[in-house]
Coordinates of N, CA and C in Angstrom, one line a residue:
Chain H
X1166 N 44.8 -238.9 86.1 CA 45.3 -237.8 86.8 C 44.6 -236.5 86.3
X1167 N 45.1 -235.0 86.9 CA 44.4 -234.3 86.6 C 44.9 -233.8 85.0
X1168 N 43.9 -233.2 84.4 CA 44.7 -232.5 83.0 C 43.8 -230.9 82.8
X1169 N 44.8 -230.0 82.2 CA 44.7 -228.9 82.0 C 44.6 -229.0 80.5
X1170 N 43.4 -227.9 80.0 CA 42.9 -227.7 78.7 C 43.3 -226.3 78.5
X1171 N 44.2 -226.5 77.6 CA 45.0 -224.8 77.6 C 44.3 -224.4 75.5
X1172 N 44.1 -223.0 75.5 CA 43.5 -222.5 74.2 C 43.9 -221.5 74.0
X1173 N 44.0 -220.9 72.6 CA 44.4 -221.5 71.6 C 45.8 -222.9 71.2
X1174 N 45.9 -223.3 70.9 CA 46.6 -224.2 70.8 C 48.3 -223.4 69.9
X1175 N 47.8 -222.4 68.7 CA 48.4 -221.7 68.6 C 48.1 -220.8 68.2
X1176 N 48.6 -219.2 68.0 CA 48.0 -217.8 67.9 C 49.0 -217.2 66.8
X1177 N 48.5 -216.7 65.6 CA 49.5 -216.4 64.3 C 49.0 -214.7 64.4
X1178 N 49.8 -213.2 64.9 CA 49.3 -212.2 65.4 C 50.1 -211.0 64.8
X1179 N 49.1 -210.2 64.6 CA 49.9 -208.6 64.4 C 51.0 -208.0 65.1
X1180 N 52.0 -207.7 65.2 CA 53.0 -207.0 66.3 C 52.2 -205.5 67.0
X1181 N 51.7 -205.4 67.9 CA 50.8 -204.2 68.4 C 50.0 -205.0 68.9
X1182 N 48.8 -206.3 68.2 CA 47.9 -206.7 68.5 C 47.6 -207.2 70.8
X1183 N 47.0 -207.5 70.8 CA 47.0 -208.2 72.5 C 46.5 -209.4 72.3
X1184 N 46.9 -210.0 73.2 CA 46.5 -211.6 72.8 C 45.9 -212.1 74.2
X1185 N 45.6 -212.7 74.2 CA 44.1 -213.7 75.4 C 44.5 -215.3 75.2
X1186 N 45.0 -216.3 76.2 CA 44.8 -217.5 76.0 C 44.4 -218.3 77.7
X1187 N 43.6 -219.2 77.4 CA 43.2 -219.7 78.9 C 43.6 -221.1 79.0
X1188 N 43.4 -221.5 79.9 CA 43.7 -222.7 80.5 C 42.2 -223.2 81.3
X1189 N 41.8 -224.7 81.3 CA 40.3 -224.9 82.3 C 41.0 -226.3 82.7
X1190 N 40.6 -226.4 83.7 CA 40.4 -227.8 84.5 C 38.9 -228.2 84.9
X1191 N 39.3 -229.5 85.1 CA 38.0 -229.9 85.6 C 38.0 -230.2 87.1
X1192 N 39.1 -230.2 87.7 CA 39.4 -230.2 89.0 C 40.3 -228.9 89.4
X1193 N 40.0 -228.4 90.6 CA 40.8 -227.4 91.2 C 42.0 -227.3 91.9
X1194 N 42.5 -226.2 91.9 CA 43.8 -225.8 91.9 C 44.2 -225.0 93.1
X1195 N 45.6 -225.0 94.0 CA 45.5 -224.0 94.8 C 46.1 -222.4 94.5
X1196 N 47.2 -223.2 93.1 CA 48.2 -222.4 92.8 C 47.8 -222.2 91.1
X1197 N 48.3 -221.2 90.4 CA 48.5 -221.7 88.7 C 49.6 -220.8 88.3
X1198 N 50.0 -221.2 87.8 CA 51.3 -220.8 87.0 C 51.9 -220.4 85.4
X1199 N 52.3 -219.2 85.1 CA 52.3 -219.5 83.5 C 53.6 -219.1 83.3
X1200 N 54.2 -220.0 82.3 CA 55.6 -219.7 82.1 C 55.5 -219.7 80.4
X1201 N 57.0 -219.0 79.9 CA 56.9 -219.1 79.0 C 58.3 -220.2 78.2
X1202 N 58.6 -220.5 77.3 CA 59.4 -221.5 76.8 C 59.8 -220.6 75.4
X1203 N 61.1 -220.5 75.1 CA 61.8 -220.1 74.2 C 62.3 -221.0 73.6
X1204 N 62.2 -221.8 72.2 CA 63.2 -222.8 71.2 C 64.6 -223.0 71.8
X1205 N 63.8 -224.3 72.1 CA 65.4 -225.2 73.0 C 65.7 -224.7 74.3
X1206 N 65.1 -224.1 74.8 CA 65.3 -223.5 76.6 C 64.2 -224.0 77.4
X1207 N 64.4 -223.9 78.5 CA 63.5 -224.7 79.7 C 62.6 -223.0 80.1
X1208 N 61.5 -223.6 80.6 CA 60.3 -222.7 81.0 C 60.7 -221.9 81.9
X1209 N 60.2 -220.2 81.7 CA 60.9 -219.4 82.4 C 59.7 -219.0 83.1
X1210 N 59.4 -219.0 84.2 CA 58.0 -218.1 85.5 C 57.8 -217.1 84.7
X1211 N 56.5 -216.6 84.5 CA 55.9 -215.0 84.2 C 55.3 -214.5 85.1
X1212 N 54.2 -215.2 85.6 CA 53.3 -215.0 87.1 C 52.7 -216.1 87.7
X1213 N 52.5 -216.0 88.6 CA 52.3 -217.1 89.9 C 51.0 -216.5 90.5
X1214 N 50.0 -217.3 90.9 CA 48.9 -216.9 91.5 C 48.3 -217.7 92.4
X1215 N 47.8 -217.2 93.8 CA 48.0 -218.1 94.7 C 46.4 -217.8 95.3
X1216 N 45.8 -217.0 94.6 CA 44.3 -217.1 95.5 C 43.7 -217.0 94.2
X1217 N 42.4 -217.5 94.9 CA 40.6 -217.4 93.5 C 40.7 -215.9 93.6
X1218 N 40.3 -215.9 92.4 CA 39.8 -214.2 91.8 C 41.3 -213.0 91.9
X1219 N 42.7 -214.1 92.2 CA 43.7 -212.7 92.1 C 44.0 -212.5 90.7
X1220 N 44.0 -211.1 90.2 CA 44.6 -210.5 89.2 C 46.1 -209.8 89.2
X1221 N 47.2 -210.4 88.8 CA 47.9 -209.9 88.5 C 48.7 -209.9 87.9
X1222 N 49.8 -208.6 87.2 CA 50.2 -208.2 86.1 C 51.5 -207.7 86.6
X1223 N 52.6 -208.1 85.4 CA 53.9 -208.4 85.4 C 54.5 -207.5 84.2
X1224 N 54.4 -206.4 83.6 CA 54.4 -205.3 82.6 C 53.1 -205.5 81.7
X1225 N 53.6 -206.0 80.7 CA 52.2 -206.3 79.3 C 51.8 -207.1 79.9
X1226 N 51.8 -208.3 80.4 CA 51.1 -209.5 80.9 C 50.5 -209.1 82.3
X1227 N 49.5 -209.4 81.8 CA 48.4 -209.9 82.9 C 47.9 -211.7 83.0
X1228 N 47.5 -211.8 84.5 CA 46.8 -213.3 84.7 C 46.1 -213.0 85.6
X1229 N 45.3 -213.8 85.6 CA 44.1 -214.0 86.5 C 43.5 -215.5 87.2
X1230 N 43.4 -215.7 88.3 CA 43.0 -217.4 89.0 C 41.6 -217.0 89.0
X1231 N 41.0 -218.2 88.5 CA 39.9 -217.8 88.3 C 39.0 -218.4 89.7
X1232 N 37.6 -217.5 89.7 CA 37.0 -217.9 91.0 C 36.7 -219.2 91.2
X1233 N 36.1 -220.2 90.5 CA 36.3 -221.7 90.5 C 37.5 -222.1 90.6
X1234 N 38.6 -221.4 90.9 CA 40.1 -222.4 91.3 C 40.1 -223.5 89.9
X1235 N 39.2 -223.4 89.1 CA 39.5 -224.4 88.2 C 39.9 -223.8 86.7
X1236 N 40.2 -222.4 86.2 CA 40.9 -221.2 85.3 C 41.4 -220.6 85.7
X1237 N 42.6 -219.9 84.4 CA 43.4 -219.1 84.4 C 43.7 -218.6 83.2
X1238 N 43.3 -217.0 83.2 CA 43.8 -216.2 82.0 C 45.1 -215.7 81.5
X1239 N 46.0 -215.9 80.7 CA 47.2 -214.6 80.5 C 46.5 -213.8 79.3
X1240 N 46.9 -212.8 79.6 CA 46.7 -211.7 78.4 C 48.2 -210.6 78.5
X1241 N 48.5 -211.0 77.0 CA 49.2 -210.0 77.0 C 49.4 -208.8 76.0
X1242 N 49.5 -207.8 76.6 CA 48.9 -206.4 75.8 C 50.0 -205.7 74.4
X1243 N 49.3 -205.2 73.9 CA 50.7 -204.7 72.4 C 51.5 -205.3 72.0
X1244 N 51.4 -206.5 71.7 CA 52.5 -208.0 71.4 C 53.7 -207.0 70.7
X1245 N 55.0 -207.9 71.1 CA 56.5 -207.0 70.6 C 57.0 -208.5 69.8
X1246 N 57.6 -208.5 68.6 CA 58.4 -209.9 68.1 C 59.2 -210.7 69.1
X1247 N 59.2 -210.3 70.4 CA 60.1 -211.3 71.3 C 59.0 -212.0 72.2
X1248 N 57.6 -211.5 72.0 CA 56.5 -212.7 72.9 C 56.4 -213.2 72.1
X1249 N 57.0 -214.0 71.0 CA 56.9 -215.5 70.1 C 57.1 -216.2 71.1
X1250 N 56.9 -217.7 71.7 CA 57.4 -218.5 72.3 C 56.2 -219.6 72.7
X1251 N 56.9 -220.4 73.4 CA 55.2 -221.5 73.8 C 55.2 -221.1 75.1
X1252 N 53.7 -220.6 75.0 CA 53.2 -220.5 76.8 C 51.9 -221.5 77.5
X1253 N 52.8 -221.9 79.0 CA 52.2 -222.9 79.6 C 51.5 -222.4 80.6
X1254 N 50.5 -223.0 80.7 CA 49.9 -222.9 82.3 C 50.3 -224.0 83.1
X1255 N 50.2 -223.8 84.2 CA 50.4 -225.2 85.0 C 49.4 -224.7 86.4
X1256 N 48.9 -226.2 86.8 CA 48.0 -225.5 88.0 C 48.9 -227.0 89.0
X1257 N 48.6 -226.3 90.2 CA 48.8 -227.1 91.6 C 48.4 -227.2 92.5
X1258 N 47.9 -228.7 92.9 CA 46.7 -228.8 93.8 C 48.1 -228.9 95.3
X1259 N 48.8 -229.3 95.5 CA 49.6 -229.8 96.4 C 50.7 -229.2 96.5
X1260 N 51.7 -228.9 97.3 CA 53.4 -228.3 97.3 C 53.9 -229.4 95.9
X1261 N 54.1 -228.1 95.3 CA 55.3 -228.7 94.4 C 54.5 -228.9 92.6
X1262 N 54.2 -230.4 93.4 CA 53.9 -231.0 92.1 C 53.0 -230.3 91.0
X1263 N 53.2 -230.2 89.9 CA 52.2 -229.3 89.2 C 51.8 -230.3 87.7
X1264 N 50.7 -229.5 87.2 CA 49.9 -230.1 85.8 C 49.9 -228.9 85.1
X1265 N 50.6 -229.8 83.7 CA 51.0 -228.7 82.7 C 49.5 -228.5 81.8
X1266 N 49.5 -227.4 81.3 CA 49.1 -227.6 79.8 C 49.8 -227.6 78.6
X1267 N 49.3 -228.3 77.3 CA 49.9 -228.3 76.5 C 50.6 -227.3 75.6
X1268 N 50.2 -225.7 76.1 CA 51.1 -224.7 75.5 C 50.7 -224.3 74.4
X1269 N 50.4 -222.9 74.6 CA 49.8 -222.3 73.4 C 51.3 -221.7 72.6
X1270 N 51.3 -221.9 71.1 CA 52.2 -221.3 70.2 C 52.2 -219.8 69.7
X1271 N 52.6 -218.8 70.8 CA 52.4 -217.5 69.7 C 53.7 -217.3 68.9
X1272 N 53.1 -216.8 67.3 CA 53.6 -215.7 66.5 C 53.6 -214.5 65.9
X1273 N 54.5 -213.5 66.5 CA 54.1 -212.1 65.9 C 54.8 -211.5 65.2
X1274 N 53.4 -211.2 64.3 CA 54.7 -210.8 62.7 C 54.9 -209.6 62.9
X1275 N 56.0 -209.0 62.7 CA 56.3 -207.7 62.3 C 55.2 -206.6 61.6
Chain S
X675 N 76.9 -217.6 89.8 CA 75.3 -217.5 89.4 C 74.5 -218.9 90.5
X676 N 73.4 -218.3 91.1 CA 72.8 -219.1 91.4 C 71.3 -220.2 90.0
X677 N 71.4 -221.6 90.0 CA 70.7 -221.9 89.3 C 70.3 -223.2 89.1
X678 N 70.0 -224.0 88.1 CA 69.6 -225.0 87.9 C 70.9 -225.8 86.1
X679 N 71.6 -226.4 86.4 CA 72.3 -226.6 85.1 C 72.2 -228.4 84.8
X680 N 71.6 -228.4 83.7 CA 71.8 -229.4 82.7 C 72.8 -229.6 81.7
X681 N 73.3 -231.2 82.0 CA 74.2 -231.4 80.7 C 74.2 -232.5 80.3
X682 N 74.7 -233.4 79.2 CA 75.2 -232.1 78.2 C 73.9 -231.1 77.7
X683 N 74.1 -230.7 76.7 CA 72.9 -229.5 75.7 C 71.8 -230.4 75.2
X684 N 73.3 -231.5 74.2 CA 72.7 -232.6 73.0 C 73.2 -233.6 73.5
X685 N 72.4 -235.0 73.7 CA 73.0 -236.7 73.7 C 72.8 -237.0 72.8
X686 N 73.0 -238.0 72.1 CA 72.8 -238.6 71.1 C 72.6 -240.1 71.6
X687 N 72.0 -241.7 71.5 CA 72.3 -242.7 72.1 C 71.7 -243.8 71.1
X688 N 72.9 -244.9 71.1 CA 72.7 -245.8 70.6 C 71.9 -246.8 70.6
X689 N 71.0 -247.7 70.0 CA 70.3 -248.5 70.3 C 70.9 -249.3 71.4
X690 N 69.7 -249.7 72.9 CA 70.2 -250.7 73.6 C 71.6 -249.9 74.2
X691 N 71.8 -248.7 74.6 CA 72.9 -248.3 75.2 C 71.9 -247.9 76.1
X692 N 72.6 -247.5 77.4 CA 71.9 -246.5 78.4 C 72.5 -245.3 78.5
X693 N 72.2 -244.4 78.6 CA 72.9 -242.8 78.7 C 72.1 -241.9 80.1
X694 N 72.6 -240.9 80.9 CA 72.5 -240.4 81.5 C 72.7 -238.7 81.3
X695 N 71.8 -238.0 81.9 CA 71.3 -237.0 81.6 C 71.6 -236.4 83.1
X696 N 72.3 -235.1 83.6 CA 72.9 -234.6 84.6 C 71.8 -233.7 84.5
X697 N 71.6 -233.4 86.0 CA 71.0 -231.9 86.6 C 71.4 -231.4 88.1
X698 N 72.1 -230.2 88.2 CA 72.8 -229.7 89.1 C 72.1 -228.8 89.4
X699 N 71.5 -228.4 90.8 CA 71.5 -227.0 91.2 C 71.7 -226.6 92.6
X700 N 72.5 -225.2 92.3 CA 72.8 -224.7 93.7 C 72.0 -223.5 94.4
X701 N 70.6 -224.3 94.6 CA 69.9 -223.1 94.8 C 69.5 -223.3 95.8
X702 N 69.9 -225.2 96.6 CA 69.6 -224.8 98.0 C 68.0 -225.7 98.0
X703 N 67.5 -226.4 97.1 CA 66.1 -226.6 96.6 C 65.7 -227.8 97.5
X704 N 65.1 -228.2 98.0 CA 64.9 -229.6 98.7 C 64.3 -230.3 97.4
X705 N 63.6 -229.9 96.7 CA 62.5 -230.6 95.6 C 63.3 -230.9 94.4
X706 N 63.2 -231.6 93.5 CA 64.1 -231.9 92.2 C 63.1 -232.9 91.0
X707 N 62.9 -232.2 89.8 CA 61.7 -232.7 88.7 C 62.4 -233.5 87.8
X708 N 61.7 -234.6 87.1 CA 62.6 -234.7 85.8 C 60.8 -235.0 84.3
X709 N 61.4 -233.7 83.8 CA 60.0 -233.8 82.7 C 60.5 -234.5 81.3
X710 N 59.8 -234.9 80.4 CA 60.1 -235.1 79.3 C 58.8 -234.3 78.5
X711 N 59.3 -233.6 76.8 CA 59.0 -232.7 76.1 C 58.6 -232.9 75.1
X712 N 57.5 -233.5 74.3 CA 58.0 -234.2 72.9 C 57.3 -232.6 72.1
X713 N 57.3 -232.5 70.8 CA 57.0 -231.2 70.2 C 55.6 -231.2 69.7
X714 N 54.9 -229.9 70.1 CA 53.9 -229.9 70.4 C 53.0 -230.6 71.5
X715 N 53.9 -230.7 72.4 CA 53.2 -231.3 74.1 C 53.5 -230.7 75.2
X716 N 52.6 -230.7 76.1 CA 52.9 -230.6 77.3 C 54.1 -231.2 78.0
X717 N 54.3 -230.9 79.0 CA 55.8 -231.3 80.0 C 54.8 -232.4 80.5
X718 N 55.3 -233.9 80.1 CA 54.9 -235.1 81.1 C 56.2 -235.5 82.2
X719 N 55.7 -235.4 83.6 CA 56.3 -235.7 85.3 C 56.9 -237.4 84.6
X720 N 58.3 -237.4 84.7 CA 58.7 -238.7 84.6 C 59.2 -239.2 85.9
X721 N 60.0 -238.8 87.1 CA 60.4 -238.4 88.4 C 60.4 -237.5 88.9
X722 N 60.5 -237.5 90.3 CA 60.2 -236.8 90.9 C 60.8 -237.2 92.4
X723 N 61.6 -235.9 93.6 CA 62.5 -236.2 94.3 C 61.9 -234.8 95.6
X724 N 61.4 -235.3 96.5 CA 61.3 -234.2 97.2 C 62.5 -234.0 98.4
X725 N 63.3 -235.5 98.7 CA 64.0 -235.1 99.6 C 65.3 -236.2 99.1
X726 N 66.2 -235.9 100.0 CA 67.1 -236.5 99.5 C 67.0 -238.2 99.6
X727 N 67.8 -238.8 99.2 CA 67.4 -240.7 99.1 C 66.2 -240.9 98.8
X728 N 65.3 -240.3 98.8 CA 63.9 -240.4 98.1 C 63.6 -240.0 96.8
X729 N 62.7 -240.6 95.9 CA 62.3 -240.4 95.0 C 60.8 -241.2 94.3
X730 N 60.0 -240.8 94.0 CA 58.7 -240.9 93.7 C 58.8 -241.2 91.9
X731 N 58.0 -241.8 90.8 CA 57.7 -242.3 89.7 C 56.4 -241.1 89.8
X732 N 56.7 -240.6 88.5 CA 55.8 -239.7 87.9 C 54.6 -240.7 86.9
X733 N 54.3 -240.0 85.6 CA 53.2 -240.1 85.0 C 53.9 -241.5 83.9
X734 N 55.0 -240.8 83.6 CA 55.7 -242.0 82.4 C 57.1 -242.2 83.1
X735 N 57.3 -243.0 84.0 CA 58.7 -243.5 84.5 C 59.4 -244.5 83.8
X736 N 58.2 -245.4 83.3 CA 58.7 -247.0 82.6 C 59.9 -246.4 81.5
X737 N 61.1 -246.8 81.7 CA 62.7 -246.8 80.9 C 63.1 -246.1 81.6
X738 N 62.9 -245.5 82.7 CA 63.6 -244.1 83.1 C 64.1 -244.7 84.6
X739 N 65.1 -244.3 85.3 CA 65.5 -244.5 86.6 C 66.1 -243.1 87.0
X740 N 66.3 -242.9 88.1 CA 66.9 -241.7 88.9 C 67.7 -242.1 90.2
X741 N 68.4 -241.3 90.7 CA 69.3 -241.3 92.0 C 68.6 -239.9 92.4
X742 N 68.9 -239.8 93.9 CA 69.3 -238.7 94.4 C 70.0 -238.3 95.9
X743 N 71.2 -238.7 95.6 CA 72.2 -239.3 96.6 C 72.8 -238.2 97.6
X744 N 72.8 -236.8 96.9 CA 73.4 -235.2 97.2 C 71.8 -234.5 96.6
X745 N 71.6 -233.7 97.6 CA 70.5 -232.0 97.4 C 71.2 -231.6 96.5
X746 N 72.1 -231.7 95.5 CA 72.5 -230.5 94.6 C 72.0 -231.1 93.3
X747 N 72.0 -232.6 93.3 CA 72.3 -233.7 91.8 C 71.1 -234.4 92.0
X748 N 70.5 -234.6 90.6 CA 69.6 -235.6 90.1 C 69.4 -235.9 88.9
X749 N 70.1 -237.0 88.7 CA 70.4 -237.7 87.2 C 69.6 -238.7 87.3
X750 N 69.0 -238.4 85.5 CA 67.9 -239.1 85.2 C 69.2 -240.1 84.0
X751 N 68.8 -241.3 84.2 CA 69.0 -242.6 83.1 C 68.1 -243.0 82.1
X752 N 68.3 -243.1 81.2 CA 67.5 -243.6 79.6 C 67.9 -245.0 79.5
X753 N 67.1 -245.8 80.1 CA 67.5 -247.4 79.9 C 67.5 -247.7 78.1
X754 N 68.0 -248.5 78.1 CA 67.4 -249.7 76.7 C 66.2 -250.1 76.9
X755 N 65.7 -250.0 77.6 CA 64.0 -250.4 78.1 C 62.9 -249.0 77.2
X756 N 63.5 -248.0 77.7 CA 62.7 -246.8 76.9 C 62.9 -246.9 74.9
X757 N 61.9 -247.6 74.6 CA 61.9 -247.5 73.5 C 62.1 -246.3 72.3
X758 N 61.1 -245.2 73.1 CA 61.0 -243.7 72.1 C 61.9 -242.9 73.1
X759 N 63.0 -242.8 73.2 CA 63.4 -241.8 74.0 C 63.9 -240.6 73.5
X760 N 63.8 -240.1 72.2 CA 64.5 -239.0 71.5 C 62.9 -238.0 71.8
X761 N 63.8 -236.7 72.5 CA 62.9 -235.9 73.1 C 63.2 -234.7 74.0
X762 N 63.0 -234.0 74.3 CA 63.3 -232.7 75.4 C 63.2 -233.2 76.7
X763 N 64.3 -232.7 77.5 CA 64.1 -233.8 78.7 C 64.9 -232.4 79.6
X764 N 63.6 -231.9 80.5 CA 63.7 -230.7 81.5 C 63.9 -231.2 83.3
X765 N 64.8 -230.7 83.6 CA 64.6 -230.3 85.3 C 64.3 -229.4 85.9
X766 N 63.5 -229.6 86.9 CA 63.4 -228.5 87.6 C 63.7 -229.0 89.0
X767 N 63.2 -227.8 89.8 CA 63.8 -228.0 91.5 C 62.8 -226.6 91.9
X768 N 62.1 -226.9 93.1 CA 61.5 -225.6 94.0 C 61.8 -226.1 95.8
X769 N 61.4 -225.2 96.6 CA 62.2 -224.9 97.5 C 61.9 -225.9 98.1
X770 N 60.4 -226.5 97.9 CA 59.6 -227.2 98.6 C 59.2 -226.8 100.6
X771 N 59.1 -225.5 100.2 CA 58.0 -224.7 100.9 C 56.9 -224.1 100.3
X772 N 56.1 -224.1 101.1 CA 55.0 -222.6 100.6 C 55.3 -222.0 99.5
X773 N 54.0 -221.8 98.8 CA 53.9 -221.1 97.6 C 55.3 -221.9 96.7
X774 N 55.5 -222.8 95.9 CA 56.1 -223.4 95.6 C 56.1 -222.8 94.0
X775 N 57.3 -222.9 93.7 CA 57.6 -222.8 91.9 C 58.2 -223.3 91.8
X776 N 58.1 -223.8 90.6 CA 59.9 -224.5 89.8 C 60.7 -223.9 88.9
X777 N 61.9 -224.1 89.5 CA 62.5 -223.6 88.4 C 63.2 -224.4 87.3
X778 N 63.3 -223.9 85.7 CA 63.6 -225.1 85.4 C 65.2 -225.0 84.7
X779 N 65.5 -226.1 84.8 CA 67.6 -226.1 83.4 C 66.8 -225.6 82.2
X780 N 68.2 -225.6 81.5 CA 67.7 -225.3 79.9 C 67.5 -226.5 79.3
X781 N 67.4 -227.7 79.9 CA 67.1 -228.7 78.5 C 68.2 -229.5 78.6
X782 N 67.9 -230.7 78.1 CA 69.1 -231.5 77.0 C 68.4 -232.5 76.0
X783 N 68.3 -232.0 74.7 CA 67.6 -233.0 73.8 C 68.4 -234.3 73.4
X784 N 67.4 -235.4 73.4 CA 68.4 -236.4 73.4 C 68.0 -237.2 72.2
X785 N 68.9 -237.9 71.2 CA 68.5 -238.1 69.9 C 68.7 -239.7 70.0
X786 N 68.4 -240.3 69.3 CA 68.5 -241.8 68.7 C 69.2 -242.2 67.5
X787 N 70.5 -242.5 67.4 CA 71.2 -242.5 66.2 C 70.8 -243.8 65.4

């Protein structure tokens, strides 16, 4: 099936710093998705992106679909101690069903 | 509140018992997910339910069974057949229209005594 290569795997960061993590496929996508996951809670939506080349941003976080339909960036700007959490991408070739990646680990120290 | 609820939080299950894992939502969803979580992994597709009496086998189904008898409920089962089953075990549900998301429960980790 298809699989998503999501990076860094985990990110250990300044509180202030901005942080950058991608996702690549080797097959394309119509949709991608990045949520985030808090210890012990189920994946909450951050942004949704539904065309090649859309950019967009949801306060600090930014994403981007990349023009190959096959990436996706989050960046998110002036890290605060509450963006600790695991963040996923997920991309979707079809209604519904989606492919996760394995979730990058951020921590931001104080 | 409109949403997606999981229960219990915690299972715990005995060797060679089967246990069941509840997900409720009243959001109206035609679509209904069942993931498993292990730490440091991706969400692997174990079931999957787009309409009602129907239901589709994901990526790792083998120990796992599901119903989906009511649009509101989709309970996933942990046979005795699932050897490793202590793990994060997520639902979700989207509208199964256009531009589709899921949304997900909070979880119920399930342990091996």
């Amino acid at each position: 099936g298809q699989q998503l290569n999501q990076s860094p795997q985990s990110m250990f960061i300044q509180e202030g710093e901005d942080v950058s993590m991608n996702c690549t496929s080797s097959s394309i996508f119509n949709t991608w998705l990045w949520y985030k996951q808090d210890p012990g809670e189920g994946p909450v939506l951050l942004i949704a992106l539904y065309k090649a080349g859309e950019l967009t941003s949801n306060g600090r976080l930014t994403a981007q679909f990349g023009i190959t339909r096959k990436d996706s960036f989050l960046n998110i700007s002036a890290s605060i101690p509450s963006d600790v959490g695991i963040y996923f991408c997920a991309g979707q070739l079809n209604a519904g069903k989606s492919t996760f990646g394995d979730g990058t680990t951020l921590t931001v120290k104080p | 509140d409109g949403g997606i609820t999981q229960s219990p939080k915690y299972l715990f299950r005995k060797e060679g018992q089967n246990v069941t894992l509840s997900c409720e939502q009243n959001l109206n969803h035609d679509a209904m997910y069942w993931y498993r979580q292990d730490p440091g992994q991706g969400l692997r597709l174990i079931y999957y339910s787009q309409i009602v009496n129907d239901f589709q086998k994901g990526d790792i189904a083998e120990g796992y069974s599901v119903s989906r008898e009511k649009k509101e409920s989709f309970p996933l089962t942990v046979t005795s057949a699932q050897k490793n089953p202590t793990a994060f075990y997520l639902c979700a549900s989207h509208p199964g229209k256009s531009k589709n998301i899921q949304y997900f429960g909070a979880g119920t980790r399930l342990s091996v005594l």
